[in-house]
Amino acid sequence: MDQFFTIYTYTPWDNLNNNKLSKVRLLSLLSLFNKYPVIEPEFFDDLQSNIHRNKNYSQIKSIKRIVGPNKEDYIIKDWNFLWAMDLQKRIYQILFQKTGPDNASGIFAAIAPPELAKLLSQHKKEALLRIFSLLNNPEKLKFVLLLKAKGKSIAEEQQKFDIKDENLEKMKIMEYLKTIPNVDGQWFPNFAPKCPVCNAQLTSIKGYRVGFGKLVCSRCGYEKNKNP
């Protein structure tokens, strides 16, 4: 059974319209091979060189989500999507994940359109070599566009905190403590005596002579000796 990756990206062909995401569906290479092919660092070195030297090569940050064959969302920062057209107006769409030391190499994860996938299924390794050789040949290509991640994925941005029962209880306690007066710089309940007149908290008169402390109500002025 065929497996597919789905990419959600802003549209570079529409002035990078940030109000609209386009969806691109690509066939997983596991539908064609037993393992994902590994792209060597030399390919990416040549690609970056062409981006800097040739006007028909460019790169832009526009990818916002990648969903795998099993509906899993990926962290997008290490993923690139290569979109190219040759002089015969044939489209090449390749999804790869950068890996290895310094992300120098990459895993060839998915491909589109169907015609290109069919070519790959028929000629396997030979087709792979021809495709990647062509993608770094600026004289045979109308354009090459390398799409990279734009910030965090939509899935990461929309993640919600999973509040468990034990956390809810802690939150209730914190809400209770917020209602308690901040006595002497600490957020704890104070068990000082209450004023018999207005029920406000009685506080000590600082500096009162030792052994004969006095409590006073700051609201109504009621006074009470600590040691009557």
Tab-separated table of C-alpha atoms in Angstrom:
chain	number	residue	atom	x	y	z
A	1	MET	CA	0.000	0.000	0.000
A	2	ASP	CA	1.356	3.415	-0.974
A	3	GLN	CA	2.337	5.806	1.797
A	4	PHE	CA	2.397	9.582	1.566
A	5	PHE	CA	3.900	12.626	3.241
A	6	THR	CA	1.959	15.893	3.253
A	7	ILE	CA	3.634	19.302	3.355
A	8	TYR	CA	1.883	22.525	4.320
A	9	THR	CA	3.724	25.575	3.073
A	10	TYR	CA	3.180	29.245	2.409
A	11	THR	CA	3.146	29.972	-1.295
A	12	PRO	CA	6.428	31.357	-2.675
A	13	TRP	CA	4.765	31.687	-6.092
A	14	ASP	CA	2.141	33.996	-4.545
A	15	ASN	CA	4.486	36.526	-2.917
A	16	LEU	CA	4.764	34.207	0.090
A	17	ASN	CA	1.121	34.679	1.017
A	18	ASN	CA	1.108	34.251	4.815
A	19	ASN	CA	-2.673	34.005	4.903
A	20	LYS	CA	-2.809	30.855	2.834
A	21	LEU	CA	-1.164	27.455	3.157
A	22	SER	CA	-0.795	25.161	0.184
A	23	LYS	CA	-0.778	21.404	0.639
A	24	VAL	CA	1.607	19.180	-1.318
A	25	ARG	CA	1.365	15.391	-1.208
A	26	LEU	CA	4.416	13.239	-1.924
A	27	LEU	CA	4.947	9.497	-2.161
A	28	SER	CA	7.091	8.003	0.602
A	29	LEU	CA	10.290	6.389	-0.663
A	30	LEU	CA	9.428	3.350	1.459
A	31	SER	CA	6.769	2.633	-1.158
A	32	LEU	CA	9.594	2.217	-3.692
A	33	PHE	CA	12.610	1.075	-1.656
A	34	ASN	CA	13.204	-1.072	1.408
A	35	LYS	CA	15.001	1.824	3.090
A	36	TYR	CA	15.163	5.582	2.701
A	37	PRO	CA	18.060	6.517	0.389
A	38	VAL	CA	20.755	8.688	1.959
A	39	ILE	CA	21.867	11.825	0.126
A	40	GLU	CA	25.567	12.541	0.550
A	41	PRO	CA	26.871	15.951	1.734
A	42	GLU	CA	28.378	16.696	-1.691
A	43	PHE	CA	24.907	17.120	-3.184
A	44	PHE	CA	23.941	19.728	-0.593
A	45	ASP	CA	27.278	21.514	-0.948
A	46	ASP	CA	26.742	21.839	-4.699
A	47	LEU	CA	23.131	22.898	-4.162
A	48	GLN	CA	24.104	25.725	-1.807
A	49	SER	CA	26.817	26.790	-4.211
A	50	ASN	CA	24.291	26.979	-7.047
A	51	ILE	CA	21.872	28.951	-4.870
A	52	HIS	CA	24.533	31.588	-4.276
A	53	ARG	CA	25.814	31.710	-7.858
A	54	ASN	CA	22.775	31.224	-10.101
A	55	LYS	CA	19.653	33.343	-10.443
A	56	ASN	CA	17.448	30.358	-11.244
A	57	TYR	CA	18.262	28.850	-7.827
A	58	SER	CA	16.765	30.270	-4.629
A	59	GLN	CA	15.764	29.321	-1.104
A	60	ILE	CA	13.066	30.570	1.228
A	61	LYS	CA	11.580	29.733	4.628
A	62	SER	CA	7.957	28.775	4.095
A	63	ILE	CA	7.241	25.255	5.440
A	64	LYS	CA	4.771	25.210	8.343
A	65	ARG	CA	3.846	21.560	8.767
A	66	ILE	CA	4.912	18.064	7.696
A	67	VAL	CA	2.662	15.061	8.282
A	68	GLY	CA	4.017	11.544	7.805
A	69	PRO	CA	2.408	8.413	6.346
A	70	ASN	CA	1.023	7.419	9.750
A	71	LYS	CA	-0.489	10.872	10.358
A	72	GLU	CA	2.415	11.792	12.623
A	73	ASP	CA	3.514	15.429	12.845
A	74	TYR	CA	7.218	16.123	12.545
A	75	ILE	CA	9.340	18.863	14.064
A	76	ILE	CA	10.058	20.728	10.853
A	77	LYS	CA	13.362	22.483	11.534
A	78	ASP	CA	15.512	19.797	9.850
A	79	TRP	CA	13.277	19.282	6.812
A	80	ASN	CA	13.747	20.722	3.322
A	81	PHE	CA	11.529	20.565	0.257
A	82	LEU	CA	13.140	20.895	-3.154
A	83	TRP	CA	10.910	22.126	-5.970
A	84	ALA	CA	12.349	22.324	-9.490
A	85	MET	CA	11.369	22.535	-13.155
A	86	ASP	CA	13.575	21.583	-16.085
A	87	LEU	CA	13.638	23.198	-19.531
A	88	GLN	CA	11.003	20.715	-20.734
A	89	LYS	CA	8.712	22.013	-17.936
A	90	ARG	CA	8.841	18.749	-16.008
A	91	ILE	CA	8.358	19.169	-12.254
A	92	TYR	CA	10.580	17.660	-9.562
A	93	GLN	CA	9.422	17.689	-5.941
A	94	ILE	CA	11.662	16.096	-3.335
A	95	LEU	CA	11.339	16.010	0.442
A	96	PHE	CA	14.360	15.256	2.571
A	97	GLN	CA	15.393	15.437	6.204
A	98	LYS	CA	18.858	16.746	7.033
A	99	THR	CA	20.857	14.364	9.233
A	100	GLY	CA	24.352	13.499	10.362
A	101	PRO	CA	27.065	15.738	11.813
A	102	ASP	CA	26.167	19.388	11.205
A	103	ASN	CA	23.148	18.199	9.184
A	104	ALA	CA	25.508	17.744	6.256
A	105	SER	CA	23.764	14.735	4.709
A	106	GLY	CA	20.093	13.953	4.230
A	107	ILE	CA	17.463	11.243	4.015
A	108	PHE	CA	15.456	11.185	0.797
A	109	ALA	CA	11.966	10.779	2.282
A	110	ALA	CA	9.381	11.420	-0.439
A	111	ILE	CA	8.882	12.364	-4.082
A	112	ALA	CA	6.303	13.836	-6.478
A	113	PRO	CA	4.676	14.153	-8.972
A	114	PRO	CA	3.420	10.629	-9.825
A	115	GLU	CA	5.307	10.575	-13.142
A	116	LEU	CA	8.598	11.052	-11.333
A	117	ALA	CA	7.693	8.406	-8.763
A	118	LYS	CA	6.906	5.996	-11.609
A	119	LEU	CA	10.279	6.683	-13.212
A	120	LEU	CA	11.973	6.002	-9.897
A	121	SER	CA	10.062	2.762	-9.351
A	122	GLN	CA	11.118	1.486	-12.774
A	123	HIS	CA	14.790	2.457	-12.779
A	124	LYS	CA	15.588	2.637	-9.053
A	125	LYS	CA	19.202	3.642	-8.354
A	126	GLU	CA	19.940	4.730	-11.922
A	127	ALA	CA	16.996	7.133	-11.841
A	128	LEU	CA	18.120	8.454	-8.450
A	129	LEU	CA	21.560	9.318	-9.775
A	130	ARG	CA	20.148	11.001	-12.877
A	131	ILE	CA	17.638	13.071	-10.885
A	132	PHE	CA	20.151	14.376	-8.366
A	133	SER	CA	22.705	15.056	-11.068
A	134	LEU	CA	20.121	17.099	-12.982
A	135	LEU	CA	19.104	19.112	-9.905
A	136	ASN	CA	22.606	20.568	-9.674
A	137	ASN	CA	22.859	21.404	-13.372
A	138	PRO	CA	21.685	25.040	-13.691
A	139	GLU	CA	21.894	25.014	-17.494
A	140	LYS	CA	19.185	22.350	-17.734
A	141	LEU	CA	16.767	23.809	-15.206
A	142	LYS	CA	14.232	26.601	-15.426
A	143	PHE	CA	14.209	27.067	-11.654
A	144	VAL	CA	15.148	25.340	-8.401
A	145	LEU	CA	13.464	26.433	-5.185
A	146	LEU	CA	14.597	25.126	-1.813
A	147	LEU	CA	11.884	25.504	0.835
A	148	LYS	CA	12.889	25.429	4.492
A	149	ALA	CA	11.064	25.567	7.813
A	150	LYS	CA	9.518	28.875	8.820
A	151	GLY	CA	9.634	28.943	12.615
A	152	LYS	CA	7.841	26.199	14.500
A	153	SER	CA	5.313	23.937	12.860
A	154	ILE	CA	1.595	24.602	13.186
A	155	ALA	CA	1.338	21.450	15.283
A	156	GLU	CA	3.946	22.745	17.753
A	157	GLU	CA	2.312	26.170	17.962
A	158	GLN	CA	-1.108	24.686	18.672
A	159	GLN	CA	-0.031	22.207	21.326
A	160	LYS	CA	-2.116	22.516	24.479
A	161	PHE	CA	-0.951	21.876	28.013
A	162	ASP	CA	-2.408	18.629	29.324
A	163	ILE	CA	-3.704	19.507	32.802
A	164	LYS	CA	-3.907	16.463	35.046
A	165	ASP	CA	-6.023	16.187	38.195
A	166	GLU	CA	-3.012	16.584	40.478
A	167	ASN	CA	-2.047	19.794	38.698
A	168	LEU	CA	-5.580	21.098	38.996
A	169	GLU	CA	-5.419	20.610	42.757
A	170	LYS	CA	-2.144	22.498	42.919
A	171	MET	CA	-3.657	25.307	40.903
A	172	LYS	CA	-6.594	25.527	43.298
A	173	ILE	CA	-4.190	25.835	46.228
A	174	MET	CA	-2.281	28.578	44.450
A	175	GLU	CA	-5.512	30.446	43.752
A	176	TYR	CA	-6.361	30.221	47.471
A	177	LEU	CA	-2.969	31.554	48.512
A	178	LYS	CA	-3.429	34.521	46.195
A	179	THR	CA	-6.418	35.608	48.305
A	180	ILE	CA	-4.361	35.662	51.522
A	181	PRO	CA	-2.739	38.996	52.503
A	182	ASN	CA	0.985	39.192	51.857
A	183	VAL	CA	2.110	39.323	55.495
A	184	ASP	CA	5.762	40.175	56.092
A	185	GLY	CA	6.603	39.388	52.467
A	186	GLN	CA	5.338	35.793	52.506
A	187	TRP	CA	2.298	34.324	50.785
A	188	PHE	CA	1.025	32.251	53.696
A	189	PRO	CA	-2.094	32.425	55.868
A	190	ASN	CA	-1.563	34.419	59.042
A	191	PHE	CA	-3.015	33.150	62.294
A	192	ALA	CA	-2.664	36.377	64.293
A	193	PRO	CA	-5.577	37.285	66.615
A	194	LYS	CA	-8.599	39.005	65.134
A	195	CYS	CA	-10.061	42.283	66.317
A	196	PRO	CA	-13.216	41.638	68.415
A	197	VAL	CA	-14.720	44.865	67.079
A	198	CYS	CA	-14.268	44.673	63.291
A	199	ASN	CA	-12.685	41.206	62.832
A	200	ALA	CA	-9.607	42.656	61.129
A	201	GLN	CA	-6.152	41.237	61.863
A	202	LEU	CA	-4.362	42.583	64.947
A	203	THR	CA	-0.723	43.536	64.435
A	204	SER	CA	2.104	44.123	66.894
A	205	ILE	CA	3.275	47.614	67.748
A	206	LYS	CA	6.963	47.543	66.914
A	207	GLY	CA	9.369	49.032	69.405
A	208	TYR	CA	7.047	48.487	72.372
A	209	ARG	CA	8.888	47.773	75.619
A	210	VAL	CA	10.047	44.177	76.064
A	211	GLY	CA	7.704	41.866	77.940
A	212	PHE	CA	4.687	44.086	77.509
A	213	GLY	CA	3.792	43.689	73.837
A	214	LYS	CA	0.658	45.272	72.485
A	215	LEU	CA	-1.573	44.379	69.542
A	216	VAL	CA	-3.485	47.007	67.642
A	217	CYS	CA	-6.163	46.914	64.954
A	218	SER	CA	-5.108	48.984	61.973
A	219	ARG	CA	-8.733	49.340	60.887
A	220	CYS	CA	-10.604	50.556	63.997
A	221	GLY	CA	-7.756	51.281	66.435
A	222	TYR	CA	-8.668	48.659	69.031
A	223	GLU	CA	-5.687	47.771	71.264
A	224	LYS	CA	-4.954	44.598	73.235
A	225	ASN	CA	-2.046	43.682	75.477
A	226	LYS	CA	-0.208	40.479	74.520
A	227	ASN	CA	0.340	39.604	78.167
A	228	PRO	CA	-2.633	41.038	80.057
